[in-house]
Amino acid sequence: MNPHATPILVLSLALGTTITISSNHWVLAWTGLEINTLAVIPLISKSHHPRAVEAATKYFLTQAAASALVLFSSMTNAWATGQWDITQLNHPTSCLLLTAAIAIKLGLVPFHFWFPEVLQGSSLMTALLLSTLMKFPPLTLLLMTSKSLNPALLTTMALASAALGGWMGLNQTQTRKILAFSSIAHLGWIAIILVYSPKLALLTFYLYAIMTSAVFMALNKIKALNLSMILTSWTKTPVLNATLMLVLLSLAGLPPLTGFMPKWLIIQELTKQEMTPAAMAIAMLSLLSLFFYLRLAYNSTITLPPNLSNHMKQWYTSKPPSTLTAILASLSILLLPLSPMIHAIV
């Protein structure tokens, strides 16, 4: 790819995201989603590897179908009510179609089929974009229409996402697929609270984006595409691996780390809404995800590769991690004591 193309594509991603999250008209929001889709496809396929081209094709087909559903949903609503305003989604069929369309764009169960395969075919940094920035515009549309959505449908999809995200991640050895199923499981937590507390759903997404970004950037630094590559990285970058372990435990939601905050607040809010069975179910399902986070953390710090010498520190000169990685990792680990202030601000 031409080196001048990458900044243009990144600017297009920023433009598409800004258009979608700041628009009140369905056509403008749809335009922003399309700009995002067209900008990220070259980033997915830039390696020209057959798997990358396959991932880009799968991404294009699923996103095109989802965008068509968004447009069809908004047109149906406009035909029935005469309103093109995003917040005025009142037609029942339009609500159902929009929920399906956004679920496809986000990768919620049962429309998750494309997400792990696309992430596996992308580079780690492109996978980071797909897991964080590309989910923000569709999630914004869900937040803006949250009063019109069906709570029972979203709760069912959320519990299914938490279950399948945890279950399918258990036997994976590829880090990108593990993080893809982790993303699906976290989307379940966001979807289950979205109707009852949109601000809490947004806070959960922000914290998820911070933690996932820290994990992806650490994995990109140590070039770890699978578990065996993580095994051999401890002797090269011990400090980064120790930090990666803490961020993974935070992503799992263990106290006293940042990731415990959204889970704690969501379970508290669900209990207030008299949804104790759903709160218990999603809390139990998070134990499935905890297993593969612990496996990643165990591989990154506790195990060492076979070595004939007594001196385990390898002669290896590496560049220091970036400042951004350090900041994201610190936020992923240390924010729990500030949770009352953060919750009050959001």
XYZ file of C-alpha atoms in Angstrom:
346
model
C 0.000 0.000 0.000
C 1.165 3.509 -0.775
C 2.457 5.101 2.487
C 0.423 8.240 1.734
C -2.789 6.184 1.683
C -2.716 5.218 5.370
C -3.130 8.781 6.774
C -5.971 9.386 4.298
C -7.736 6.193 5.422
C -7.273 7.058 9.111
C -8.679 10.551 8.485
C -11.623 8.962 6.654
C -12.261 6.728 9.678
C -12.251 9.780 11.946
C -14.568 11.636 9.548
C -17.038 8.738 9.239
C -17.147 8.249 13.015
C -17.663 11.983 13.632
C -20.470 12.215 11.044
C -22.359 9.262 12.544
C -22.078 10.225 16.208
C -22.995 13.881 15.595
C -25.905 13.429 13.178
C -29.632 13.454 13.926
C -30.721 12.406 10.421
C -30.721 8.750 9.390
C -29.178 9.363 5.956
C -26.226 11.259 7.452
C -25.665 8.508 10.023
C -25.778 5.878 7.260
C -23.276 7.920 5.212
C -20.848 7.976 8.143
C -21.145 4.200 8.572
C -20.410 3.679 4.860
C -17.357 5.965 4.952
C -16.036 3.931 7.891
C -16.595 0.627 6.099
C -14.911 1.751 2.879
C -11.955 3.238 4.789
C -11.196 0.157 6.883
C -11.353 -2.431 4.057
C -7.957 -1.399 2.539
C -6.435 -1.512 6.046
C -7.642 -5.105 6.494
C -6.370 -6.289 3.094
C -3.125 -4.275 2.884
C -0.874 -7.320 3.501
C -2.235 -8.984 0.283
C -2.210 -12.334 2.093
C -5.087 -14.614 0.953
C -6.452 -14.703 4.514
C -6.429 -10.885 4.683
C -8.271 -10.626 1.353
C -10.800 -13.205 2.588
C -11.266 -11.224 5.826
C -11.813 -7.990 3.873
C -14.389 -9.713 1.627
C -16.293 -11.133 4.621
C -16.209 -7.748 6.326
C -17.501 -5.945 3.236
C -20.387 -8.376 2.648
C -21.623 -8.362 6.257
C -21.278 -4.596 6.671
C -23.024 -3.934 3.343
C -25.947 -6.124 4.447
C -26.100 -4.345 7.819
C -25.980 -0.892 6.188
C -28.795 -1.868 3.824
C -30.862 -2.955 6.848
C -30.163 0.378 8.608
C -31.354 2.263 5.530
C -34.409 0.014 5.116
C -35.281 0.416 8.808
C -35.062 4.228 8.653
C -37.078 4.362 5.405
C -39.801 2.146 6.904
C -39.972 4.410 9.956
C -40.076 7.556 7.783
C -42.822 6.061 5.611
C -44.929 5.159 8.672
C -44.317 8.244 10.837
C -42.923 10.921 8.505
C -39.864 11.323 10.769
C -36.191 11.027 9.695
C -34.931 11.965 13.163
C -32.854 9.171 14.750
C -34.445 9.619 18.181
C -37.990 9.319 16.728
C -37.819 5.597 15.935
C -41.382 4.568 16.815
C -42.363 1.923 14.263
C -42.095 -1.628 15.748
C -40.770 -3.234 12.538
C -38.168 -0.478 12.188
C -37.001 -1.065 15.771
C -36.600 -4.789 15.112
C -34.734 -4.230 11.834
C -32.443 -1.649 13.408
C -31.610 -3.966 16.321
C -30.659 -6.706 13.836
C -28.617 -4.291 11.694
C -26.635 -2.878 14.621
C -26.149 -6.390 16.043
C -24.553 -7.393 12.716
C -22.296 -4.328 12.759
C -21.230 -4.921 16.368
C -20.907 -8.708 16.139
C -23.578 -9.576 18.728
C -24.864 -13.157 18.854
C -26.474 -14.527 16.652
C -24.772 -12.254 14.079
C -21.242 -12.784 15.414
C -20.087 -15.229 12.704
C -17.921 -12.746 10.772
C -16.048 -11.089 13.633
C -13.496 -13.744 14.774
C -12.605 -14.625 11.164
C -12.088 -10.990 10.155
C -9.906 -10.297 13.198
C -7.844 -13.429 12.523
C -7.154 -12.235 8.968
C -6.155 -8.708 10.048
C -2.978 -7.342 11.599
C -3.010 -6.668 15.345
C -3.361 -2.900 14.924
C -6.188 -3.258 12.380
C -7.852 -5.729 14.763
C -7.564 -3.036 17.454
C -9.428 -0.588 15.186
C -12.148 -3.155 14.449
C -12.587 -3.979 18.147
C -12.798 -0.391 19.412
C -13.220 2.538 17.003
C -15.420 0.680 14.481
C -17.884 -0.305 17.220
C -18.406 3.256 18.441
C -20.711 4.625 15.656
C -23.168 1.648 15.680
C -23.206 1.704 19.475
C -24.006 5.433 19.382
C -27.030 4.705 17.167
C -28.209 2.092 19.677
C -27.794 4.583 22.529
C -29.766 7.268 20.660
C -32.643 4.853 20.001
C -32.432 3.003 23.347
C -35.898 4.166 24.505
C -37.516 2.498 21.481
C -35.700 -0.861 21.659
C -37.115 -4.127 22.963
C -35.509 -4.884 26.380
C -36.326 -8.619 26.265
C -34.693 -9.034 22.833
C -31.551 -7.151 23.877
C -31.290 -9.104 27.144
C -31.562 -12.411 25.268
C -28.894 -11.370 22.759
C -26.682 -10.091 25.588
C -26.831 -13.336 27.571
C -26.226 -15.366 24.394
C -23.216 -13.163 23.550
C -21.735 -13.537 27.042
C -22.242 -17.317 26.893
C -20.923 -17.873 23.385
C -18.051 -15.376 23.748
C -16.822 -17.218 26.826
C -17.493 -20.724 25.527
C -15.895 -20.317 22.089
C -12.798 -18.635 23.506
C -11.901 -21.610 25.705
C -10.107 -23.727 23.083
C -8.517 -20.923 21.045
C -4.747 -20.594 20.723
C -4.666 -17.525 18.430
C -4.549 -14.264 20.387
C -6.671 -12.352 17.857
C -9.465 -14.941 18.009
C -9.327 -14.964 21.812
C -9.709 -11.175 21.849
C -12.512 -11.404 19.266
C -14.535 -13.707 21.531
C -13.601 -11.467 24.474
C -15.106 -8.551 22.525
C -18.320 -10.516 21.887
C -18.601 -11.332 25.610
C -18.061 -7.679 26.595
C -20.684 -6.577 24.084
C -23.087 -8.791 26.013
C -22.431 -6.721 29.165
C -22.979 -3.497 27.201
C -26.190 -4.717 25.517
C -27.831 -6.001 28.711
C -27.667 -2.580 30.420
C -28.178 -0.385 27.341
C -31.950 0.107 27.678
C -31.880 0.683 31.450
C -28.800 2.937 31.729
C -27.337 4.186 28.414
C -24.669 6.217 30.250
C -23.443 3.120 32.064
C -23.336 1.226 28.747
C -21.187 4.014 27.294
C -18.876 3.980 30.342
C -18.491 0.197 29.954
C -17.556 0.626 26.295
C -14.990 3.339 27.093
C -13.289 1.193 29.728
C -13.407 -1.868 27.460
C -11.783 0.179 24.655
C -8.986 1.359 26.981
C -8.229 -2.160 28.266
C -8.426 -3.824 24.849
C -6.202 -1.150 23.300
C -3.578 -1.779 25.995
C -3.688 -5.554 25.328
C -3.462 -5.207 21.543
C -0.581 -2.716 21.749
C 1.341 -4.939 24.170
C 0.796 -8.001 21.948
C 1.872 -5.986 18.913
C 5.049 -4.956 20.741
C 6.029 -8.554 21.552
C 4.751 -9.816 18.157
C 2.559 -12.448 19.826
C 0.040 -13.924 17.393
C -0.543 -17.130 19.371
C -0.018 -18.565 22.851
C 3.324 -20.216 22.028
C 4.765 -16.835 20.987
C 3.654 -15.346 24.314
C 5.448 -18.205 26.097
C 8.817 -17.198 24.648
C 8.433 -13.453 25.211
C 8.878 -13.273 28.998
C 12.686 -13.445 28.861
C 12.775 -10.668 26.251
C 10.336 -8.136 27.730
C 9.603 -9.092 31.364
C 8.173 -5.720 32.429
C 5.809 -5.517 29.445
C 4.671 -9.104 30.039
C 3.971 -8.407 33.714
C 1.941 -5.346 32.698
C 0.098 -7.429 30.081
C -0.852 -9.938 32.785
C -2.388 -7.190 34.958
C -4.303 -5.691 32.018
C -5.668 -9.143 31.103
C -6.831 -9.671 34.684
C -8.476 -6.238 34.534
C -10.204 -7.231 31.282
C -11.456 -10.323 33.128
C -13.065 -8.029 35.719
C -11.073 -8.974 38.805
C -10.884 -6.505 41.720
C -9.017 -4.283 42.571
C -8.428 -3.524 38.869
C -10.327 -1.134 36.580
C -12.293 -3.869 34.773
C -14.191 -4.726 37.961
C -15.902 -1.298 37.949
C -18.306 -1.695 34.969
C -19.294 -5.255 35.956
C -19.992 -4.169 39.521
C -22.078 -1.164 38.404
C -24.003 -3.210 35.804
C -24.917 -5.945 38.302
C -25.978 -3.236 40.785
C -28.175 -1.527 38.169
C -29.742 -4.819 37.002
C -30.606 -5.644 40.613
C -32.286 -2.232 40.989
C -34.313 -2.965 37.837
C -35.510 -6.255 39.438
C -33.526 -8.319 36.921
C -31.673 -10.417 39.497
C -31.834 -13.669 37.425
C -30.237 -11.906 34.421
C -27.576 -10.369 36.690
C -26.771 -13.776 38.188
C -26.674 -15.421 34.756
C -24.292 -12.898 33.179
C -22.069 -12.919 36.288
C -21.789 -16.720 36.086
C -21.150 -16.612 32.334
C -18.239 -14.215 32.870
C -16.422 -17.110 34.584
C -16.035 -18.732 31.149
C -14.167 -15.671 29.895
C -12.137 -15.580 33.099
C -10.659 -18.985 32.229
C -9.057 -17.906 28.967
C -7.896 -14.574 30.397
C -6.156 -16.497 33.180
C -4.633 -18.837 30.596
C -3.253 -15.864 28.657
C -1.946 -14.270 31.871
C -0.374 -17.580 32.966
C 1.369 -17.974 29.612
C 2.625 -14.396 29.618
C 4.287 -14.400 33.051
C 4.369 -17.647 34.994
C 5.659 -20.117 32.407
C 9.105 -20.020 30.831
C 10.275 -21.707 27.617
C 12.803 -24.595 27.827
C 16.336 -23.209 28.119
C 19.690 -24.947 28.492
C 21.484 -22.099 30.230
C 21.032 -21.040 33.841
C 20.824 -17.393 32.825
C 17.243 -16.882 31.708
C 17.591 -13.249 30.615
C 18.248 -13.332 26.876
C 20.552 -10.923 25.107
C 17.866 -9.011 23.358
C 17.735 -5.315 22.616
C 14.206 -4.020 22.298
C 12.788 -0.561 21.904
C 11.014 0.731 25.008
C 7.201 0.522 24.890
C 5.427 3.622 23.682
C 4.101 6.261 26.059
C 0.553 5.556 24.838
C 0.846 1.874 25.815
C 2.059 2.886 29.282
C -0.817 5.359 29.758
C -3.479 2.872 28.574
C -2.044 0.104 30.760
C -2.010 2.420 33.797
C -5.647 3.401 33.193
C -6.557 -0.283 32.748
C -5.101 -1.158 36.142
C -5.552 1.822 38.478
C -8.971 3.427 37.875
C -11.114 1.430 40.339
C -10.591 3.802 43.338
C -11.881 6.651 41.151
C -15.077 4.809 40.171
C -17.520 7.053 42.166
C -16.099 10.162 40.496
C -16.078 8.559 37.015
C -19.663 7.322 37.422
C -20.761 10.789 38.577
C -19.068 12.471 35.596
C -20.579 10.086 33.046
